[in-house]
Amino acid sequence: MEHTFKAVDEQLQGLFRDVGVMGDLAVAQLRGAVTAFVANDTASAAAIAAGDARLDEMDADIERRAVRFIALHQPMADDLRAPITAMKTAMNLERCGDLAKNLAKRTAQQKGPPSQAQAKGLTDLGMLVADRLAEVMIAYRNADAGKAKVVWERDTDIDELHEKVFRHILTDMSGDPKSIEASTDLLFITKNLERVGDHATNIAELIYYQATGEELSDRPKAG
Amino acid sequence: MEHTFKAVDEQLQGLFRDVGVMGDLAVAQLRGAVTAFVANDTASAAAIAAGDARLDEMDADIERRAVRFIALHQPMADDLRAPITAMKTAMNLERCGDLAKNLAKRTAQQKGPPSQAQAKGLTDLGMLVADRLAEVMIAYRNADAGKAKVVWERDTDIDELHEKVFRHILTDMSGDPKSIEASTDLLFITKNLERVGDHATNIAELIYYQATGEELSDRPKAG
């Protein structure tokens, strides 16, 4: 019986560890994509876009293992939380990867370089969002509900900065109608960075629920 | 033993049926949201936004039941597909619901009514996407891999219409810088409708995999 418990524990630890690896990768992809886009560095951007496949594979693998774990070990109620949290966290990270890839792919299609102010706005927002994702993954590794809640509450900062950067780009568009197409891309990038922040918030909710059995509700941001 | 098989079958049928109900609801929410937005009908839009909670609840319930099913019945490989497909289809429908809710909520915030051409573009795109979602759910109800593949291949139509509507709004913006803010909302709505199309494509892939054990690859659309 001890053997069985040990195997169960090793399988869960393996899942847990690999979700952590996905988190590091997703943060690296995101920071890399923001930097490459702002510098119009198409070579780095292409490497980042290609690197997303690894996150897709890891997500599919984690899902398979989590489902197999549930099927084999028949965990009840509370013990279902760990594999489900691993699977859903992986899914959120995979989507962060898709958003980083989307940003990387936009680098080669840039209609013009962003202005200095736009570059600063995108970098500030991108790095803030990457910081939050990195922080929530630290909470994940430590199963730290308190830290997860702090990340979750701070999502309002991301919303505020997103709103500011978004408004700024809109103002630029009004002042220079020729820039409309390039600026529209920047608006979508800004929105996608905010969506990465939403995934960090989702992960915070998953961690909190796994650790406490209770749901974080009254999410601070508007749907 | 016969009793057990019967119970298993009833649980799976129940999941399957409820995912179908979610599909009908998601299609109704989407069509309703498009119609309300274009007509600037804030009362209908508010009812639609409130109605999204039902899709959220059904998704959470289907997930719980699918996971419990897997934990209790320990299905192996092939037999895992049905509950996993149900769970993931529900998740995609829940996100379609979120996008419909987002559109509904934009109705009350409209900065100005869309032009006749814009209203036509959004309606055409919204109804096309809703048709595809309805079709893919017919394929789901019939576990029809062939029909799922047809929906999947046709996603290029959605991409083309999306591109056309998007370009049209951009042109309007260039011609009338005062409309930039209102038009930006329309750009995001257009993009969100395309994302509903992506969810329909995801569902087609799930159905195909469940029925054949093979993956639909070389997805026709760009990532």
Coordinates of C-alpha atoms in Angstrom, one line a residue:
Chain A
M1 CA 0.0 0.0 0.0
E2 CA 2.9 2.3 0.8
H3 CA 4.1 1.8 -2.7
T4 CA 0.8 2.9 -4.1
F5 CA 0.8 6.0 -2.1
K6 CA 4.3 6.8 -3.1
A7 CA 3.4 6.4 -6.8
V8 CA 0.3 8.6 -6.4
D9 CA 2.4 11.2 -4.8
E10 CA 5.1 11.1 -7.4
Q11 CA 2.5 11.4 -10.2
L12 CA 1.0 14.5 -8.6
Q13 CA 4.4 16.0 -7.9
G14 CA 5.3 15.5 -11.5
L15 CA 2.2 17.3 -12.7
F16 CA 2.8 20.1 -10.2
R17 CA 6.4 20.5 -11.3
D18 CA 5.6 20.5 -15.0
V19 CA 2.9 23.2 -14.5
G20 CA 5.6 25.2 -12.8
V21 CA 7.9 24.8 -15.8
M22 CA 5.0 25.9 -18.1
G23 CA 4.7 29.0 -16.0
D24 CA 8.3 29.9 -16.4
L25 CA 8.1 29.3 -20.1
A26 CA 4.9 31.4 -20.5
V27 CA 6.5 34.3 -18.6
A28 CA 9.6 34.1 -20.7
Q29 CA 7.6 33.9 -23.9
L30 CA 5.6 37.0 -22.9
R31 CA 8.5 39.1 -21.9
G32 CA 10.4 38.1 -25.0
A33 CA 7.4 38.9 -27.3
V34 CA 6.9 42.3 -25.7
T35 CA 10.6 43.2 -26.1
A36 CA 10.8 41.8 -29.7
F37 CA 7.7 43.7 -30.8
V38 CA 8.8 47.1 -29.3
A39 CA 12.3 46.7 -30.8
N40 CA 10.9 45.4 -34.1
D41 CA 13.3 42.5 -33.7
T42 CA 11.7 40.0 -36.2
A43 CA 14.3 37.3 -35.7
S44 CA 13.6 37.0 -31.9
A45 CA 9.9 37.3 -32.6
A46 CA 10.0 34.4 -35.0
A47 CA 11.9 32.2 -32.5
I48 CA 9.3 33.1 -29.8
A49 CA 6.4 32.3 -32.2
A50 CA 8.0 28.9 -32.9
G51 CA 8.6 28.3 -29.2
D52 CA 4.9 28.3 -28.4
A53 CA 4.6 24.7 -29.7
R54 CA 6.3 23.6 -26.5
L55 CA 3.6 25.1 -24.3
D56 CA 0.9 23.5 -26.5
E57 CA 2.6 20.1 -26.1
M58 CA 3.1 20.4 -22.3
D59 CA -0.6 21.5 -21.9
A60 CA -1.8 18.4 -23.8
D61 CA 0.5 16.2 -21.9
I62 CA -0.5 17.6 -18.5
E63 CA -4.2 17.2 -19.4
R64 CA -3.7 13.6 -20.4
R65 CA -1.8 12.8 -17.2
A66 CA -4.3 14.6 -15.0
V67 CA -7.2 12.7 -16.5
R68 CA -5.4 9.4 -16.3
F69 CA -4.6 10.1 -12.7
I70 CA -8.2 10.7 -11.9
A71 CA -9.3 7.6 -13.8
L72 CA -6.7 5.4 -12.2
H73 CA -6.8 6.6 -8.6
Q74 CA -10.5 7.5 -8.2
P75 CA -9.8 10.4 -5.9
M76 CA -12.8 11.7 -4.0
A77 CA -14.0 15.3 -3.7
D78 CA -11.1 17.1 -2.0
D79 CA -8.4 15.0 -3.6
L80 CA -9.7 15.8 -7.0
R81 CA -8.6 19.4 -6.6
A82 CA -4.9 18.9 -7.2
P83 CA -5.1 17.3 -10.6
I84 CA -7.9 19.5 -11.7
T85 CA -6.0 22.6 -10.6
A86 CA -2.9 21.4 -12.5
M87 CA -4.9 20.8 -15.6
K88 CA -6.8 24.1 -15.6
T89 CA -3.6 26.1 -14.7
A90 CA -1.9 24.5 -17.6
M91 CA -4.8 25.5 -19.8
N92 CA -4.6 29.1 -18.7
L93 CA -0.8 29.2 -19.3
E94 CA -1.3 27.6 -22.8
R95 CA -3.6 30.5 -23.6
C96 CA -1.1 33.1 -22.3
G97 CA 1.4 31.4 -24.6
D98 CA -1.0 31.9 -27.5
L99 CA -1.4 35.6 -26.7
A100 CA 2.4 35.9 -26.6
K101 CA 2.7 34.1 -29.9
N102 CA 0.1 36.4 -31.4
L103 CA 2.1 39.4 -30.3
A104 CA 5.3 37.9 -31.7
K105 CA 3.7 37.3 -35.0
R106 CA 2.5 40.9 -35.2
T107 CA 6.2 42.0 -35.1
A108 CA 6.9 41.1 -38.7
Q109 CA 3.6 42.7 -39.8
Q110 CA 4.2 46.0 -38.1
K111 CA 3.0 48.9 -40.3
G112 CA 5.4 51.3 -38.6
P113 CA 7.4 51.4 -35.3
P114 CA 5.4 52.5 -32.3
S115 CA 6.1 56.0 -31.0
Q116 CA 8.4 56.3 -28.0
A117 CA 5.4 56.9 -25.7
Q118 CA 3.5 53.9 -27.2
A119 CA 6.6 51.7 -26.8
K120 CA 6.8 52.7 -23.2
G121 CA 3.1 52.1 -22.6
L122 CA 3.2 48.6 -24.1
T123 CA 6.4 47.7 -22.3
D124 CA 5.1 48.9 -18.9
L125 CA 1.8 47.0 -19.4
G126 CA 3.5 43.9 -20.8
M127 CA 6.1 43.7 -18.0
L128 CA 3.4 44.4 -15.3
V129 CA 1.3 41.5 -16.6
A130 CA 4.4 39.3 -16.8
D131 CA 5.3 40.1 -13.2
R132 CA 1.8 39.2 -12.1
L133 CA 1.9 35.9 -14.0
A134 CA 5.3 35.1 -12.4
E135 CA 4.0 36.0 -9.0
V136 CA 0.9 33.9 -9.3
M137 CA 3.1 31.0 -10.3
I138 CA 5.1 31.5 -7.2
A139 CA 1.9 31.2 -5.3
Y140 CA 1.1 28.0 -7.2
R141 CA 4.4 26.4 -6.4
N142 CA 3.9 27.2 -2.7
A143 CA 0.1 26.5 -2.7
D144 CA -0.1 29.9 -1.1
A145 CA -3.7 31.0 -1.0
G146 CA -2.8 34.3 0.7
K147 CA -0.4 35.3 -2.1
A148 CA -2.9 34.1 -4.7
K149 CA -5.5 36.4 -3.2
V150 CA -3.1 39.4 -3.3
V151 CA -2.4 38.8 -7.0
W152 CA -6.1 38.5 -7.6
E153 CA -7.0 41.8 -5.9
R154 CA -4.2 43.6 -7.7
D155 CA -5.8 42.9 -11.1
T156 CA -7.3 46.4 -10.9
D157 CA -3.8 47.8 -11.4
I158 CA -3.6 46.0 -14.7
D159 CA -7.0 47.3 -15.7
E160 CA -6.1 50.8 -14.9
L161 CA -2.8 50.8 -16.8
H162 CA -4.6 49.0 -19.7
E163 CA -7.2 51.8 -19.8
K164 CA -4.5 54.5 -19.7
V165 CA -2.4 52.9 -22.5
F166 CA -5.5 52.2 -24.6
R167 CA -6.8 55.9 -24.2
H168 CA -3.3 57.1 -25.2
I169 CA -3.3 55.1 -28.4
L170 CA -6.9 56.3 -29.2
T171 CA -5.7 59.9 -28.8
D172 CA -2.8 59.3 -31.1
M173 CA -5.2 57.9 -33.7
S174 CA -7.4 61.0 -33.6
G175 CA -4.4 63.2 -34.0
D176 CA -3.0 61.3 -37.0
P177 CA -5.6 59.4 -39.1
K178 CA -2.8 58.0 -41.3
S179 CA -1.7 56.0 -38.2
I180 CA -5.0 54.3 -37.8
E181 CA -4.1 50.9 -39.1
A182 CA -0.8 50.7 -37.1
S183 CA -2.6 52.0 -34.0
T184 CA -5.4 49.5 -34.3
D185 CA -2.8 46.7 -34.0
L186 CA -1.5 48.4 -30.9
L187 CA -5.0 48.5 -29.4
F188 CA -5.4 44.8 -30.0
I189 CA -2.0 44.1 -28.4
T190 CA -3.0 46.2 -25.4
K191 CA -6.2 44.3 -25.0
N192 CA -4.4 40.9 -25.4
L193 CA -2.0 41.9 -22.6
E194 CA -4.9 42.6 -20.4
R195 CA -6.3 39.2 -21.2
V196 CA -3.0 37.6 -20.0
G197 CA -3.7 39.5 -16.7
D198 CA -7.2 37.8 -16.7
H199 CA -5.5 34.4 -17.0
A200 CA -3.2 35.3 -14.0
T201 CA -6.4 36.1 -12.1
N202 CA -8.0 32.8 -13.1
I203 CA -4.9 31.0 -11.9
A204 CA -5.1 32.8 -8.6
E205 CA -8.7 31.7 -8.2
L206 CA -7.7 28.1 -8.9
I207 CA -4.9 28.2 -6.3
Y208 CA -7.2 29.7 -3.7
Y209 CA -9.9 27.1 -4.3
Q210 CA -7.4 24.2 -4.2
A211 CA -5.9 25.5 -0.9
T212 CA -9.1 26.5 0.9
G213 CA -12.0 24.8 -0.8
E214 CA -13.6 28.3 -1.0
E215 CA -14.1 30.5 -4.0
L216 CA -12.7 34.0 -4.5
S217 CA -15.8 35.9 -5.5
D218 CA -16.7 39.5 -6.3
R219 CA -13.9 39.6 -8.7
P220 CA -12.6 43.2 -8.7
K221 CA -12.7 43.7 -12.4
A222 CA -15.6 44.2 -14.8
G223 CA -16.5 41.3 -17.0
Chain B
M1 CA -23.8 -5.6 -13.7
E2 CA -26.6 -4.6 -16.1
H3 CA -27.7 -2.1 -13.6
T4 CA -24.2 -0.5 -13.5
F5 CA -24.0 -0.3 -17.2
K6 CA -27.4 1.4 -17.3
A7 CA -26.4 3.9 -14.7
V8 CA -23.1 4.7 -16.6
D9 CA -25.1 5.1 -19.8
E10 CA -27.6 7.4 -18.1
Q11 CA -24.9 9.6 -16.6
L12 CA -23.2 10.0 -20.0
Q13 CA -26.5 10.7 -21.8
G14 CA -27.3 13.3 -19.2
L15 CA -24.0 15.1 -19.8
F16 CA -24.5 14.8 -23.5
R17 CA -28.0 16.2 -23.3
D18 CA -27.0 19.2 -21.1
V19 CA -24.1 20.1 -23.4
G20 CA -26.7 20.3 -26.2
V21 CA -28.9 22.5 -24.1
M22 CA -25.9 24.8 -23.4
G23 CA -25.4 24.9 -27.2
D24 CA -28.9 26.1 -27.8
L25 CA -28.6 28.7 -25.1
A26 CA -25.2 30.0 -26.4
V27 CA -26.6 30.3 -29.9
A28 CA -29.7 32.2 -28.6
Q29 CA -27.5 34.5 -26.4
L30 CA -25.3 35.3 -29.4
R31 CA -28.1 36.1 -31.9
G32 CA -29.9 38.1 -29.2
A33 CA -26.8 40.1 -28.4
V34 CA -26.1 40.9 -32.0
T35 CA -29.7 42.0 -32.6
A36 CA -29.8 44.1 -29.4
F37 CA -26.5 45.8 -30.1
V38 CA -27.4 46.7 -33.7
A39 CA -30.8 48.0 -32.7
N40 CA -29.4 49.8 -29.6
D41 CA -32.0 47.9 -27.6
T42 CA -30.6 48.3 -24.1
A43 CA -33.4 46.4 -22.3
S44 CA -32.9 43.3 -24.3
A45 CA -29.2 43.6 -24.0
A46 CA -29.4 43.8 -20.2
A47 CA -31.6 40.7 -20.1
I48 CA -29.0 38.9 -22.3
A49 CA -26.1 39.9 -20.1
A50 CA -27.9 38.6 -17.0
G51 CA -28.8 35.4 -18.8
D52 CA -25.1 34.5 -19.2
A53 CA -25.0 33.3 -15.5
R54 CA -27.0 30.2 -16.6
L55 CA -24.2 29.2 -19.1
D56 CA -21.6 29.6 -16.3
E57 CA -23.6 27.4 -13.9
M58 CA -24.2 24.7 -16.5
D59 CA -20.5 24.7 -17.5
A60 CA -19.4 24.3 -13.8
D61 CA -22.0 21.6 -13.3
I62 CA -21.1 19.6 -16.4
E63 CA -17.4 19.8 -15.4
R64 CA -18.1 18.5 -11.9
R65 CA -20.2 15.6 -13.3
A66 CA -17.7 14.7 -16.0
V67 CA -14.8 14.6 -13.5
R68 CA -16.9 12.6 -11.0
F69 CA -17.9 10.2 -13.8
I70 CA -14.2 9.6 -14.6
A71 CA -13.3 9.2 -11.0
L72 CA -16.1 6.7 -10.3
H73 CA -16.1 4.6 -13.4
Q74 CA -12.4 4.6 -14.2
P75 CA -12.9 4.5 -18.0
M76 CA -9.9 3.5 -20.0
A77 CA -8.5 5.4 -23.0
D78 CA -11.3 5.4 -25.6
D79 CA -14.1 5.6 -23.0
L80 CA -12.5 8.7 -21.6
R81 CA -13.3 10.6 -24.7
A82 CA -17.1 11.1 -24.2
P83 CA -16.9 12.8 -20.7
I84 CA -13.8 14.8 -21.8
T85 CA -15.5 15.9 -25.0
A86 CA -18.6 16.9 -23.0
M87 CA -16.5 18.9 -20.5
K88 CA -14.4 20.7 -23.2
T89 CA -17.4 21.5 -25.4
A90 CA -19.2 23.0 -22.4
M91 CA -16.1 25.1 -21.7
N92 CA -16.0 26.4 -25.3
L93 CA -19.8 27.2 -25.1
E94 CA -19.3 29.0 -21.8
R95 CA -16.7 31.2 -23.5
C96 CA -19.0 31.9 -26.4
G97 CA -21.5 33.0 -23.8
D98 CA -18.9 35.4 -22.3
L99 CA -18.4 36.9 -25.7
A100 CA -22.1 37.4 -26.2
K101 CA -22.4 38.9 -22.8
N102 CA -19.5 41.3 -23.6
L103 CA -21.3 42.4 -26.8
A104 CA -24.6 42.8 -24.8
K105 CA -22.8 45.0 -22.3
R106 CA -21.4 47.2 -25.0
T107 CA -25.0 48.1 -26.1
A108 CA -25.6 50.5 -23.2
Q109 CA -22.1 52.1 -23.7
Q110 CA -22.5 52.7 -27.4
K111 CA -21.0 56.1 -28.3
G112 CA -23.2 56.3 -31.4
P113 CA -25.4 54.0 -33.5
P114 CA -23.5 52.0 -36.1
S115 CA -24.0 53.2 -39.7
Q116 CA -26.3 51.2 -41.8
A117 CA -23.3 49.5 -43.6
Q118 CA -21.7 48.7 -40.2
A119 CA -24.9 47.3 -38.8
K120 CA -25.3 45.1 -41.8
G121 CA -21.6 43.9 -41.6
L122 CA -21.9 43.1 -37.9
T123 CA -25.3 41.3 -38.3
D124 CA -24.0 39.3 -41.3
L125 CA -20.9 38.2 -39.4
G126 CA -22.8 37.6 -36.1
M127 CA -25.5 35.5 -37.8
L128 CA -22.9 33.5 -39.8
V129 CA -21.0 32.7 -36.7
A130 CA -24.2 31.8 -34.8
D131 CA -25.2 29.5 -37.8
R132 CA -21.8 27.7 -37.5
L133 CA -22.2 27.3 -33.8
A134 CA -25.7 25.9 -34.3
E135 CA -24.4 23.5 -37.0
V136 CA -21.5 22.2 -35.0
M137 CA -23.9 21.5 -32.1
I138 CA -26.1 19.5 -34.5
A139 CA -22.9 17.5 -35.4
Y140 CA -22.3 17.1 -31.6
R141 CA -25.8 15.8 -30.9
N142 CA -25.4 13.2 -33.8
A143 CA -21.7 12.5 -33.0
D144 CA -21.3 13.2 -36.7
A145 CA -17.5 13.5 -37.6
G146 CA -18.2 14.2 -41.2
K147 CA -20.4 17.2 -40.4
A148 CA -18.0 18.4 -37.8
K149 CA -15.2 18.4 -40.5
V150 CA -17.4 20.4 -42.9
V151 CA -17.9 23.1 -40.2
W152 CA -14.2 23.1 -39.4
E153 CA -13.2 23.5 -43.1
R154 CA -15.7 26.4 -43.5
D155 CA -14.1 28.5 -40.8
T156 CA -12.2 30.3 -43.7
D157 CA -15.6 31.9 -44.7
I158 CA -15.8 33.4 -41.2
D159 CA -12.2 34.7 -41.5
E160 CA -12.9 36.2 -44.9
L161 CA -16.1 38.0 -43.7
H162 CA -14.4 39.1 -40.5
E163 CA -11.5 40.6 -42.6
K164 CA -14.0 42.4 -44.9
V165 CA -16.1 43.9 -42.0
F166 CA -12.9 44.8 -40.1
R167 CA -11.4 46.6 -43.2
H168 CA -14.7 48.5 -43.7
I169 CA -14.7 49.8 -40.2
L170 CA -11.0 50.9 -40.5
T171 CA -11.9 52.8 -43.7
D172 CA -14.8 54.5 -41.9
M173 CA -12.4 55.6 -39.1
S174 CA -9.9 57.1 -41.6
G175 CA -12.7 59.1 -43.2
D176 CA -14.1 60.3 -40.0
P177 CA -11.6 60.7 -37.1
K178 CA -14.5 61.8 -34.8
S179 CA -15.9 58.3 -35.0
I180 CA -12.6 56.6 -33.9
E181 CA -13.9 55.7 -30.4
A182 CA -17.2 54.3 -31.5
S183 CA -15.5 52.5 -34.4
T184 CA -12.9 51.0 -32.1
D185 CA -15.7 49.3 -30.2
L186 CA -17.0 47.9 -33.4
L187 CA -13.5 46.5 -34.3
F188 CA -13.4 44.7 -30.9
I189 CA -16.9 43.3 -31.5
T190 CA -15.9 42.1 -34.9
K191 CA -12.9 40.4 -33.5
N192 CA -14.9 38.8 -30.7
L193 CA -17.4 37.4 -33.2
E194 CA -14.5 35.8 -35.0
R195 CA -13.4 34.3 -31.7
V196 CA -16.9 32.7 -31.4
G197 CA -16.1 31.1 -34.8
D198 CA -12.8 29.8 -33.4
H199 CA -14.8 28.1 -30.5
A200 CA -17.1 26.5 -33.1
T201 CA -14.0 25.2 -34.8
N202 CA -12.6 23.9 -31.5
I203 CA -15.8 22.0 -30.9
A204 CA -15.7 20.5 -34.4
E205 CA -12.2 19.2 -33.5
L206 CA -13.5 17.7 -30.3
I207 CA -16.4 15.9 -32.0
Y208 CA -14.1 14.6 -34.8
Y209 CA -11.6 13.3 -32.2
Q210 CA -14.3 11.6 -30.1
A211 CA -15.8 9.9 -33.1
T212 CA -12.6 8.8 -34.9
G213 CA -9.8 8.9 -32.4
E214 CA -7.9 11.0 -35.0
E215 CA -7.1 14.7 -34.9
L216 CA -8.2 17.2 -37.5
S217 CA -5.0 19.0 -38.3
D218 CA -3.7 21.6 -40.7
R219 CA -6.4 23.9 -39.4
P220 CA -7.4 26.1 -42.3
K221 CA -7.1 29.4 -40.4
A222 CA -4.0 31.3 -39.3
G223 CA -3.2 31.2 -35.6

